[in-house]
CSV table of C-alpha atoms in Angstrom, one decimal:
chain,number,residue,atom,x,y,z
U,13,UNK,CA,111.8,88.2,37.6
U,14,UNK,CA,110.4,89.7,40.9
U,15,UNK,CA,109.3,86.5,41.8
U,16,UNK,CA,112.3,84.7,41.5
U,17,UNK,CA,114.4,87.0,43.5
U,18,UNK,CA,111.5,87.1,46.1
U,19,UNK,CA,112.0,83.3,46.4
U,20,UNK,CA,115.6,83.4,46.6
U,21,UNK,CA,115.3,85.6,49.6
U,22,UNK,CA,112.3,83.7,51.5
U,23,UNK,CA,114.9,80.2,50.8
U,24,UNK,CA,117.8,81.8,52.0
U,25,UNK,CA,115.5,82.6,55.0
U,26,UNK,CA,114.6,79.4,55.1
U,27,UNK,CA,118.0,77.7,55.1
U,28,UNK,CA,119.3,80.2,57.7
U,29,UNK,CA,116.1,79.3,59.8
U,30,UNK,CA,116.8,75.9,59.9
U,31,UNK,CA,113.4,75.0,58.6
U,32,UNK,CA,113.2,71.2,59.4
U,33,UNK,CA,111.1,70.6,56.0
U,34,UNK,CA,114.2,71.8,54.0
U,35,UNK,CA,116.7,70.2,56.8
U,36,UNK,CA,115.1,67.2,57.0
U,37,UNK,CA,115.3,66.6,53.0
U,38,UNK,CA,118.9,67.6,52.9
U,39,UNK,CA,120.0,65.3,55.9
U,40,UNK,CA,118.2,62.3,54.0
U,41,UNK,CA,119.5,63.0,50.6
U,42,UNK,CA,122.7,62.7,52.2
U,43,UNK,CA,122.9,59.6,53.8
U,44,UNK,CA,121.0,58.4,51.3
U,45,UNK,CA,122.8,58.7,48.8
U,46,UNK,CA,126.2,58.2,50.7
U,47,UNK,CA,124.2,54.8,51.5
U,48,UNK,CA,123.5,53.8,47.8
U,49,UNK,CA,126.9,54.4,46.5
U,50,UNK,CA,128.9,53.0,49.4
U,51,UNK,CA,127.3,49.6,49.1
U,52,UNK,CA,128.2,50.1,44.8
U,53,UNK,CA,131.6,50.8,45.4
U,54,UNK,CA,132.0,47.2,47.5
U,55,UNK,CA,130.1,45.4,44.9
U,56,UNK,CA,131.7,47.9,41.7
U,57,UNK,CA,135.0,48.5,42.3
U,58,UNK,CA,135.6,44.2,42.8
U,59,UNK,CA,134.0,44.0,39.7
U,60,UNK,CA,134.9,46.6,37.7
U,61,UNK,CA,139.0,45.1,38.8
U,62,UNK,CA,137.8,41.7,37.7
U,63,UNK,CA,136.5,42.5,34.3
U,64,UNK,CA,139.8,44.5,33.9
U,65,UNK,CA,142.3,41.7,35.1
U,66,UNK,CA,140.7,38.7,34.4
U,67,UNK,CA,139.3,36.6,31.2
U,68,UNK,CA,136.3,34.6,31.3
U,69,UNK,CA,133.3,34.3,29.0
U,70,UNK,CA,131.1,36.5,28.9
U,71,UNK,CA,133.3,39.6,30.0
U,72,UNK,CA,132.9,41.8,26.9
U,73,UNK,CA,129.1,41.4,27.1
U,74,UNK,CA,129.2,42.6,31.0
U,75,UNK,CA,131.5,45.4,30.3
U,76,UNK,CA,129.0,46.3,27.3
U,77,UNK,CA,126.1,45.6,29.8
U,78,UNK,CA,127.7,48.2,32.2
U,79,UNK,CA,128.4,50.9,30.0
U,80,UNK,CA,125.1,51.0,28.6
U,81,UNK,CA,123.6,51.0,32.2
U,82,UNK,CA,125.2,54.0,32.6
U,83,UNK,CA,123.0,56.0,30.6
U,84,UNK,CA,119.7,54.1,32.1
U,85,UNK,CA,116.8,56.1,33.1
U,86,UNK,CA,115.8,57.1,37.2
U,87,UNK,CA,112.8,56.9,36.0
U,88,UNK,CA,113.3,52.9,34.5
U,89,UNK,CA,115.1,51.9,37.4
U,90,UNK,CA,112.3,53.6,39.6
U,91,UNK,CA,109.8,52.1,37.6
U,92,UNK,CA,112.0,48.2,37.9
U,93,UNK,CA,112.2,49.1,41.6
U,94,UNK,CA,109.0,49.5,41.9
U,95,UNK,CA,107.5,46.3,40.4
U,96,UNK,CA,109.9,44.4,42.2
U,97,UNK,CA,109.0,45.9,45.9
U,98,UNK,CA,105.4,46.3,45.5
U,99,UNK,CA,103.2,44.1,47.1
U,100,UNK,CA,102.3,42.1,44.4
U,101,UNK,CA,105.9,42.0,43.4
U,102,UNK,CA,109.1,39.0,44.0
U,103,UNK,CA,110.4,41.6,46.4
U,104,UNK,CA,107.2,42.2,48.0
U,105,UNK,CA,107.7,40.4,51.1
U,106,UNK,CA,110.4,42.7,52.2
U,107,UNK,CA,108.0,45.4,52.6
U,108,UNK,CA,110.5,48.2,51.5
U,109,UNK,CA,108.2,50.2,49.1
U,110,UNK,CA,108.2,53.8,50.2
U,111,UNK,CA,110.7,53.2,52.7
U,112,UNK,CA,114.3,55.1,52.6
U,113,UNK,CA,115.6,51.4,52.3
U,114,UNK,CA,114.0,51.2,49.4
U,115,UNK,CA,115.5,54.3,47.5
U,116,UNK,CA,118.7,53.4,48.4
U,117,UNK,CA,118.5,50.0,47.0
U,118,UNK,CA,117.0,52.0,43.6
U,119,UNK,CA,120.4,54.3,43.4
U,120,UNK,CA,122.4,51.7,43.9
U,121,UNK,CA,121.2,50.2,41.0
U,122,UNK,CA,122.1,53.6,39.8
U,123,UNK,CA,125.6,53.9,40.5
U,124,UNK,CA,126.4,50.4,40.3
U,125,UNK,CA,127.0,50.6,36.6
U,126,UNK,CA,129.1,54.0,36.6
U,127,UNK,CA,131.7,52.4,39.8
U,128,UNK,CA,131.8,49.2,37.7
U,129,UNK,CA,132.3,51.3,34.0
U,130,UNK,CA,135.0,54.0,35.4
U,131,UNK,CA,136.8,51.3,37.7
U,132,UNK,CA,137.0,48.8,35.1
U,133,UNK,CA,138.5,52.0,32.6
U,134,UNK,CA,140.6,53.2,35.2
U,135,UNK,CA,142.6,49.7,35.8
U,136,UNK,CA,142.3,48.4,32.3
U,137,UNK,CA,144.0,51.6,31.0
U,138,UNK,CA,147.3,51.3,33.6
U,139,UNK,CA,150.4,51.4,32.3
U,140,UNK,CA,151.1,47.8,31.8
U,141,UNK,CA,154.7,47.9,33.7
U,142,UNK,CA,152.3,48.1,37.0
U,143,UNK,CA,151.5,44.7,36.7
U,144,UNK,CA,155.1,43.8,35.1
U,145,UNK,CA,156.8,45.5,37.5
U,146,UNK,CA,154.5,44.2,41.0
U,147,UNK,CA,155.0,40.5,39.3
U,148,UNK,CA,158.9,40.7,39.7
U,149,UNK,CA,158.6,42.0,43.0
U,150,UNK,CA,156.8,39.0,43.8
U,151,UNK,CA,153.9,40.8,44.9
U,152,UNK,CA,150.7,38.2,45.7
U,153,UNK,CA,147.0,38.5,43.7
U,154,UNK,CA,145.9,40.1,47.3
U,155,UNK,CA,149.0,42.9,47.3
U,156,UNK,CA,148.9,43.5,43.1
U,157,UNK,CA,144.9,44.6,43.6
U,158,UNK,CA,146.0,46.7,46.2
U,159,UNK,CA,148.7,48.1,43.8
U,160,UNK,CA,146.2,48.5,40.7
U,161,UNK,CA,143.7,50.2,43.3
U,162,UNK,CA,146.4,52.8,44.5
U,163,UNK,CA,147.4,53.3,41.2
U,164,UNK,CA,144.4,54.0,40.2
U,165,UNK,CA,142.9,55.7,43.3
U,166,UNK,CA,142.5,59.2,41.3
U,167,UNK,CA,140.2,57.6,38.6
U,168,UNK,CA,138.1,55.2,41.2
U,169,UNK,CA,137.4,58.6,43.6
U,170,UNK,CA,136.4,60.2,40.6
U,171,UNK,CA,134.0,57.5,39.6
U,172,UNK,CA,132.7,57.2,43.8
U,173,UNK,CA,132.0,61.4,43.5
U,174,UNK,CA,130.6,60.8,39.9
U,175,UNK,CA,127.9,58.2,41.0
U,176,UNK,CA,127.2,60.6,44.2
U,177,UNK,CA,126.4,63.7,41.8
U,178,UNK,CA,124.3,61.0,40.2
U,179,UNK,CA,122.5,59.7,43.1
U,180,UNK,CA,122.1,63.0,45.0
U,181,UNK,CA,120.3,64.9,42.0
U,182,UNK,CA,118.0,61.8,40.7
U,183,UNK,CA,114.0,62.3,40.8
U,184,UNK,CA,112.5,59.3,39.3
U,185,UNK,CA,113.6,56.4,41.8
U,186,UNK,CA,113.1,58.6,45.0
U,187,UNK,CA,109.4,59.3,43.8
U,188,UNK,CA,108.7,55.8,42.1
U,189,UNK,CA,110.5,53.8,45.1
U,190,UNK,CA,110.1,56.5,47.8
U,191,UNK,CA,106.4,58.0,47.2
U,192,UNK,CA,108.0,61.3,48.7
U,193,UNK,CA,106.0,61.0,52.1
U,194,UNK,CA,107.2,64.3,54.2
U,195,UNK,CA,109.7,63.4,57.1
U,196,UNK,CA,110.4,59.8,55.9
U,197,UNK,CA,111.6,59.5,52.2
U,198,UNK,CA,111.2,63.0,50.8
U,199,UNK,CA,114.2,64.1,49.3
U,200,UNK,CA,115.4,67.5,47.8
U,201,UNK,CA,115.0,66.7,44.5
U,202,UNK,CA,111.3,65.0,45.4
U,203,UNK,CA,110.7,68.0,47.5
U,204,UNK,CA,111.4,70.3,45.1
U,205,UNK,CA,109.2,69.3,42.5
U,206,UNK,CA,106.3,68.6,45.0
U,207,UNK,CA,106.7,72.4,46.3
U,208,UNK,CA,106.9,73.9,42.8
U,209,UNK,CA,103.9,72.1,41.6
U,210,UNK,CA,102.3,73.7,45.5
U,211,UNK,CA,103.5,77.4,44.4
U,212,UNK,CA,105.5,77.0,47.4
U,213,UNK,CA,108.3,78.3,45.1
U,214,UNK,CA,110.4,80.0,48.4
U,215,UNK,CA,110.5,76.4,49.8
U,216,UNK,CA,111.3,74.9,46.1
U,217,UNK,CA,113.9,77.6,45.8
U,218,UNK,CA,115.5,77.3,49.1
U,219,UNK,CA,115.7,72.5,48.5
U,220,UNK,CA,117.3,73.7,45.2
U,221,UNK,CA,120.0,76.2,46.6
U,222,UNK,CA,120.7,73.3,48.7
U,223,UNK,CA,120.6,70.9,45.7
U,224,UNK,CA,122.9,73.0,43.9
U,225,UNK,CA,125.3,73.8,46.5
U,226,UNK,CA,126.4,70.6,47.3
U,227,UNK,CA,126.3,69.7,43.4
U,228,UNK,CA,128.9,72.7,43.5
U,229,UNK,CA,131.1,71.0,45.7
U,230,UNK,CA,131.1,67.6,44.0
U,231,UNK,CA,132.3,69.1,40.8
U,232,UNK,CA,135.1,71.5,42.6
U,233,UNK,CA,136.3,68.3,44.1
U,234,UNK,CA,136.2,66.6,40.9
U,235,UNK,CA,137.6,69.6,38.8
U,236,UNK,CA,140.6,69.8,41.9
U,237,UNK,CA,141.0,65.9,41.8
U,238,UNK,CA,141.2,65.6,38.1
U,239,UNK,CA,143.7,68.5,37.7
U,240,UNK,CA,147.3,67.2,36.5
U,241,UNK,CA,148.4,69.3,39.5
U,242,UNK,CA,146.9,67.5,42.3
U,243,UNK,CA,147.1,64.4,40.7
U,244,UNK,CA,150.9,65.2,41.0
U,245,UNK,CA,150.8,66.4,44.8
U,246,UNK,CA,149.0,63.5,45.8
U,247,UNK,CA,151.4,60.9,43.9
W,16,UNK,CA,179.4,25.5,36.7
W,17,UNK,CA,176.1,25.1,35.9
W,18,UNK,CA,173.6,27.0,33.4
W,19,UNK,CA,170.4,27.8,34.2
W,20,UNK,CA,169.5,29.4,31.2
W,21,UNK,CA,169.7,27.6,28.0
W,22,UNK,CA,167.8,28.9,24.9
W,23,UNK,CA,167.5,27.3,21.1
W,24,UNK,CA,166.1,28.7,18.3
W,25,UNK,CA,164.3,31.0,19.9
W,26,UNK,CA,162.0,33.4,17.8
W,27,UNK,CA,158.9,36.2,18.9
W,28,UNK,CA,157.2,36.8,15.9
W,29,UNK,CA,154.0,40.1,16.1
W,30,UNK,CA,152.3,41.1,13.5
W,31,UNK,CA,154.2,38.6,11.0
W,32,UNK,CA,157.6,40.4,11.9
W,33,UNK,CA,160.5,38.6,13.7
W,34,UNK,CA,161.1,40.6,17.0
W,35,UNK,CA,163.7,38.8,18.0
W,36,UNK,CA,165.4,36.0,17.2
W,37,UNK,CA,168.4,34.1,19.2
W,38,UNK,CA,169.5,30.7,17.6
W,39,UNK,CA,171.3,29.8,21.1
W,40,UNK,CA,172.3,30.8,24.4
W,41,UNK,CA,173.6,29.5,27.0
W,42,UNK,CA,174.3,31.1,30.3
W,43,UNK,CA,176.2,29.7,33.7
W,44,UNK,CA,175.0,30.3,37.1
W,45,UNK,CA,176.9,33.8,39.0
W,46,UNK,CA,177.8,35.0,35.5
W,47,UNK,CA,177.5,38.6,34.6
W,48,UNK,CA,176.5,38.5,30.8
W,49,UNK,CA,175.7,41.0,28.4
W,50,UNK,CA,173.1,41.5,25.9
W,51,UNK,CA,173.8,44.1,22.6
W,52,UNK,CA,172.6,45.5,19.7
W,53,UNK,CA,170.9,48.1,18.2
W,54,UNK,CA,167.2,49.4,18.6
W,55,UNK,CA,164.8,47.0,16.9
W,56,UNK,CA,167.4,43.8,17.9
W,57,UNK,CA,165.2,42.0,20.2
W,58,UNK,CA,167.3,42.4,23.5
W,59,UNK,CA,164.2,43.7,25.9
W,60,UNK,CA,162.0,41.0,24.1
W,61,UNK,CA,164.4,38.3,25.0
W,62,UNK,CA,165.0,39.6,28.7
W,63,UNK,CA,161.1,39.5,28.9
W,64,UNK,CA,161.2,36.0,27.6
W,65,UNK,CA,163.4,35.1,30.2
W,66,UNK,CA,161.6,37.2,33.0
W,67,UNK,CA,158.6,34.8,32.3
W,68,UNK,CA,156.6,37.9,31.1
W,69,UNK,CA,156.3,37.0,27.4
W,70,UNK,CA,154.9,33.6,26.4
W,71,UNK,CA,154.1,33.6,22.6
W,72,UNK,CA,157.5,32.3,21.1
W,73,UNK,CA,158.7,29.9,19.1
W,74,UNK,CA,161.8,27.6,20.2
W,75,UNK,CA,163.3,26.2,23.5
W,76,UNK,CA,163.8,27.8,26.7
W,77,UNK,CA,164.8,26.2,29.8
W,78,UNK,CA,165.3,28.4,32.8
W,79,UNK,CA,166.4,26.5,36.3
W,80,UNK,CA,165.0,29.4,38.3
W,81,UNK,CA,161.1,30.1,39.4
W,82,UNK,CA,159.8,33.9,38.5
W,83,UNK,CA,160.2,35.1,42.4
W,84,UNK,CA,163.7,34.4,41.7
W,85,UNK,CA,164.3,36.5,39.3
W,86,UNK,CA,164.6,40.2,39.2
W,87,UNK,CA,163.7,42.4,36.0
W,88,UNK,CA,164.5,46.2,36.1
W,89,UNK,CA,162.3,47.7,32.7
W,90,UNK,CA,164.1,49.9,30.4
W,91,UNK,CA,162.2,52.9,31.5
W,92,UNK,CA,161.1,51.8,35.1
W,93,UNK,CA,157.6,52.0,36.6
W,94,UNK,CA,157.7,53.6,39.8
W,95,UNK,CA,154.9,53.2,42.1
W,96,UNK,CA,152.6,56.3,43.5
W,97,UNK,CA,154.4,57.0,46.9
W,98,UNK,CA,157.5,57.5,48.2
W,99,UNK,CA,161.1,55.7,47.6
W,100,UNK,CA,160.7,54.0,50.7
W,101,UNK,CA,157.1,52.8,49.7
W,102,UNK,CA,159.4,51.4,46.8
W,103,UNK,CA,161.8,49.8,47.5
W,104,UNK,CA,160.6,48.0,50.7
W,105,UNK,CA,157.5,47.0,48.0
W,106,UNK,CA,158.9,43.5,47.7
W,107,UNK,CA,160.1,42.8,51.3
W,108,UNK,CA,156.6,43.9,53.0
W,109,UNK,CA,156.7,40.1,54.2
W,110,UNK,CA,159.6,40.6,56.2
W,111,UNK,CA,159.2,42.2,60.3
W,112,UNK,CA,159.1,45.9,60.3
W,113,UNK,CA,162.5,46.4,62.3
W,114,UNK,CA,164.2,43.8,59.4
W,115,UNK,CA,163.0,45.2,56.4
W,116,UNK,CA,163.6,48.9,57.4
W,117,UNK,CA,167.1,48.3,57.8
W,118,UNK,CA,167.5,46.7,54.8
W,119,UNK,CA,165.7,49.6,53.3
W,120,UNK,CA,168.5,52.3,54.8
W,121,UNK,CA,171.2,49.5,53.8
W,122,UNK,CA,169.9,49.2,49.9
W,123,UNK,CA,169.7,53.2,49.9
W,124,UNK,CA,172.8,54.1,51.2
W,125,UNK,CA,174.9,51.9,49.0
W,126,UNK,CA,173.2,53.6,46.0
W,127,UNK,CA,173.7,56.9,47.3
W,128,UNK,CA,170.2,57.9,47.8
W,129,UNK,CA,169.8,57.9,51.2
W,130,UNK,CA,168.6,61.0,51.1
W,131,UNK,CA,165.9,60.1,49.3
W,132,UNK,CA,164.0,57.7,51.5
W,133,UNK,CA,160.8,60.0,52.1
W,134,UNK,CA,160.5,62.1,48.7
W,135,UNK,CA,157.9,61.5,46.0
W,136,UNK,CA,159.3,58.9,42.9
W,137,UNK,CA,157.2,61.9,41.2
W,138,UNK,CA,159.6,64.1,41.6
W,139,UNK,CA,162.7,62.4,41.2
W,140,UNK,CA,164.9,62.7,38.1
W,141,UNK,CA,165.1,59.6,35.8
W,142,UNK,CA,168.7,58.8,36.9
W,143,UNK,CA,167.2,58.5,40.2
W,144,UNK,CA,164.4,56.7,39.2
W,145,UNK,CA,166.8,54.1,38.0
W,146,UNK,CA,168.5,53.7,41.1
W,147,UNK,CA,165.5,53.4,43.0
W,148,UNK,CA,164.3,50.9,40.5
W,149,UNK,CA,167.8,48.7,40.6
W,150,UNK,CA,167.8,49.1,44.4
W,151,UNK,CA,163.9,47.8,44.5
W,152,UNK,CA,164.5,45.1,42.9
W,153,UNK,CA,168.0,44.1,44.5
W,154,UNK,CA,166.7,44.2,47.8
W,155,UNK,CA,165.0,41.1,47.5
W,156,UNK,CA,168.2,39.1,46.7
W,157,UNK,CA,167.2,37.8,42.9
W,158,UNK,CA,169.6,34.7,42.0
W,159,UNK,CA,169.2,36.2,38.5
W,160,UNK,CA,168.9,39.6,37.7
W,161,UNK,CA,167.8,41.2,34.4
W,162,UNK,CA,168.3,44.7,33.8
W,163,UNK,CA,167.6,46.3,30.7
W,164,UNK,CA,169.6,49.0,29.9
W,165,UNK,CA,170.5,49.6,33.1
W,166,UNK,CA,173.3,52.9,32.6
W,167,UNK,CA,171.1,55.1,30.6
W,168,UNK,CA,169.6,58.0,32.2
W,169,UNK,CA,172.6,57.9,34.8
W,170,UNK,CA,175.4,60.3,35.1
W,171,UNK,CA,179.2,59.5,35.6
W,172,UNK,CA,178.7,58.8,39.5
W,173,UNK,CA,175.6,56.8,39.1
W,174,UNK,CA,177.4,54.7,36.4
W,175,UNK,CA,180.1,54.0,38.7
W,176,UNK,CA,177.7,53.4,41.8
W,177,UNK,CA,175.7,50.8,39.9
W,178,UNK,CA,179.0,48.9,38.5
W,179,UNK,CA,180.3,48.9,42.0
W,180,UNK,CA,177.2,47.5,43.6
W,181,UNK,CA,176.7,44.9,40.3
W,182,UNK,CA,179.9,43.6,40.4
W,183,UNK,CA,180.0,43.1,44.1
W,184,UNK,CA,177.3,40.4,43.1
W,185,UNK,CA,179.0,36.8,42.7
W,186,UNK,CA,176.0,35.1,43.7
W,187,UNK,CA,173.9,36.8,41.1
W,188,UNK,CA,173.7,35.9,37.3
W,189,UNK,CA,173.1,39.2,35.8
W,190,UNK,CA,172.2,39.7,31.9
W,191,UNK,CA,172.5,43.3,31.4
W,192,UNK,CA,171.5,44.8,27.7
W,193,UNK,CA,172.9,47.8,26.0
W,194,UNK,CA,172.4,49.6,22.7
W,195,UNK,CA,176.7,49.6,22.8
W,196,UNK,CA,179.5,47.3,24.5
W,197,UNK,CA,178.8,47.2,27.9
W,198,UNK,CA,180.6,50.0,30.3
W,199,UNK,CA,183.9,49.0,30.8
W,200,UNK,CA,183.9,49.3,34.8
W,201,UNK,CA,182.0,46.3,35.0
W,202,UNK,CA,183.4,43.4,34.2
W,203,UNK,CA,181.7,40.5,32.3
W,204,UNK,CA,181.7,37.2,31.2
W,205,UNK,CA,180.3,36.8,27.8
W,206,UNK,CA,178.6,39.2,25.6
W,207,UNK,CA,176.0,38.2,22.9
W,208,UNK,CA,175.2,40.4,19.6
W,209,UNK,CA,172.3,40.5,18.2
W,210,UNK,CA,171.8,41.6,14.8
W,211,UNK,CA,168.7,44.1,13.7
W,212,UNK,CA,166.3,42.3,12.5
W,213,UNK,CA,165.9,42.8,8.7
W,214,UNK,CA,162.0,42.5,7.2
């Protein structure tokens, strides 16, 4: 147990410190991340209202498709990523293998199907008078999305904070697509497993404490957001 | 006087159960016209009919009037997240700012709920809920106007009110549906019963 404590105190050193290893990991799994589901929530939440509101062929299947890719593998997608960017690969050309770029084009893939899943729920399950009731009013296709998003805005920030936790804790597409190469696409969660495997365990302890405290703060937002309370307040 | 709705054998059958069932109807333009009968009768199916949100019926029905012409107030209205000026200026927004903002203070004020304007429809009771709903959907000046149960929910003051304001309207059909005879301070011009439906 010695060990462990000892490590706790030589991360919280670290952190403290500012050591720019640990700094430098954070600061990318950030924007990374913040990157990756960003770009999803364009693409997910349009989709996710358009397999909710609208009927055409083939929508079952997708909404079958997405649900199931929300339980995908990093390590598939990571593994996909990577025979698509490498050099011999259709992607090749854009020379994003091992490149931040790269990673967040992996967790998008990632999130994708979560914002397109928890959107699609969250406007499919309104009460139906919403759509009734912005019909009489005469409300255009453009101003009854805006309605269904607002209505639903609770659920759809919940889904965004969901495919962050998601993005932010992965491993297998920031070592598969990333390579974890030190100051350019090493990540917490890639750093961490490269400095346990070391015996580096103060540095591996002080990317998890990191890891962990922002995975704290995504679930208190989510537990605050979710709660019948707030969802009241902010109605 | 013209009619501009007209309905014929009309019948909504789900599940292999009549829902409602109206063998005619006829209704003239600026009338006020009531709908009753007990739960189960059909009378919020048929104002849906007419309101252009139900499609799957059998029989005739000719309506003069497009949808955005025609306001529908639901039995238990659907008040959107936000305020009840957020509401009731919902389906105005095309209107200038200046315009519609009055209009807003006008439509409150005449229902009593001026002092309403910047509180949550969350935490409204449901007799104001149905005054914001009625006043939401007046404010855009429907030619016809159904309401569906329109007085339940509301206490002496708010019956009153809404009578006041509806029958103030003589260049709006209205078709208003009640469990019982409509209330007697607003005066109509035809009533028609509809029977429960027997299985």
């Amino acid at each position: 147990m010695e060990f462990i404590w000892n490590g706790i105190v030589e991360a919280l050193k670290l952190i403290l410190a500012g050591d720019p290893q640990v700094l430098d990991a954070a600061w990318r799994s950030i924007w990374i991340s913040t990157t990756a589901v960003a770009l999803a929530a364009v693409v997910g939440i349009a989709i996710g209202c358009l397999l909710a509101r609208a009927n055409f062929r083939g929508r079952t299947l997708l909404i079958i498709l997405f649900r199931a890719g929300m339980g995908i593998p990093t390590v598939l997608i990571g593994l996909v990523g990577y025979a698509l960017l490498s050099r011999q690969g259709p992607l090749g050309m854009l020379e994003l293998l091992y490149t931040p770029v790269g990673i967040v084009l992996g967790e998008f893939a990632l999130a994708l199907p979560i914002i397109v899943s928890l959107t699609h729920a969250a406007i499919a399950n309104l009460d139906p008078r919403v759509h009734e009731t912005a019909v009489m009013l005469g409300a255009s296709p453009w101003q009854r999305l805006k309605t269904y998003l607002g209505e639903a805005r609770l659920a759809i920030t919940l889904a965004l904070l969901t495919a962050f936790a998601r993005c932010f804790t992965e491993l297998g597409i920031a070592i598969m697509i990333g390579g974890n190469i030190k100051f350019i696409t090493r990540t917490l969660a890639t750093a961490t497993t490269l400095e346990t495997a070391r015996g580096n365990l103060s540095r591996a302890v002080a990317m998890s404490l990191v890891l962990l405290l922002m995975a704290i703060v995504i679930t208190t937002l989510i537990s605050l957001l979710s709660t019948p309370r707030s969802q009241e307040k902010r109605a | 006087m013209t009619s501009i709705i007209q309905v014929t054998d009309l019948q909504m059958i789900r599940g292999n159960k009549p829902i409602c069932q109206v063998p005619a109807l006829e209704i003239q333009a600026h009338h006020k016209f009531g709908i009753v009968g007990t739960n189960g009768s059909g009378k919020t199916t048929l104002l849906r009919i007419i309101a252009g949100l139900e499609h799957d019926f059998k029989g005739t029905l000719h309506c003069s009037l497009p949808q955005n012409q025609i306001g529908f107030v639901h039995q238990h209205p659907y008040l959107f997240k936000g305020t009840v000026n957020d509401n009731v200026l919902y389906g105005i927004r095309s209107m200038a700012t200046g315009d519609r903002d009055t209009l807003v203070q006008q439509m409150l004020e005449s229902f009593k709920i001026q002092h309403l304007t910047n509180r949550s429809c969350q935490q409204l009771s449901g007799g104001e809920q149905r005054r914001v709903a009625l006043a939401r959907s007046l404010i855009r000046q429907p030619k016809l106007l159904l309401l569906d149960e329109p007085f339940a929910d509301l206490d002496d003051e708010g019956i009153e009110t809404t009578c006041n304001i509806l029958g103030n309207l003589t260049e709006t059909t209205i078709l208003i549906s009640s469990p019982t005879t409509i209330h007697s301070a607003l005066t109509i011009d035809g009533e028609l019963v509809l029977d429960s439906i027997a299985f």
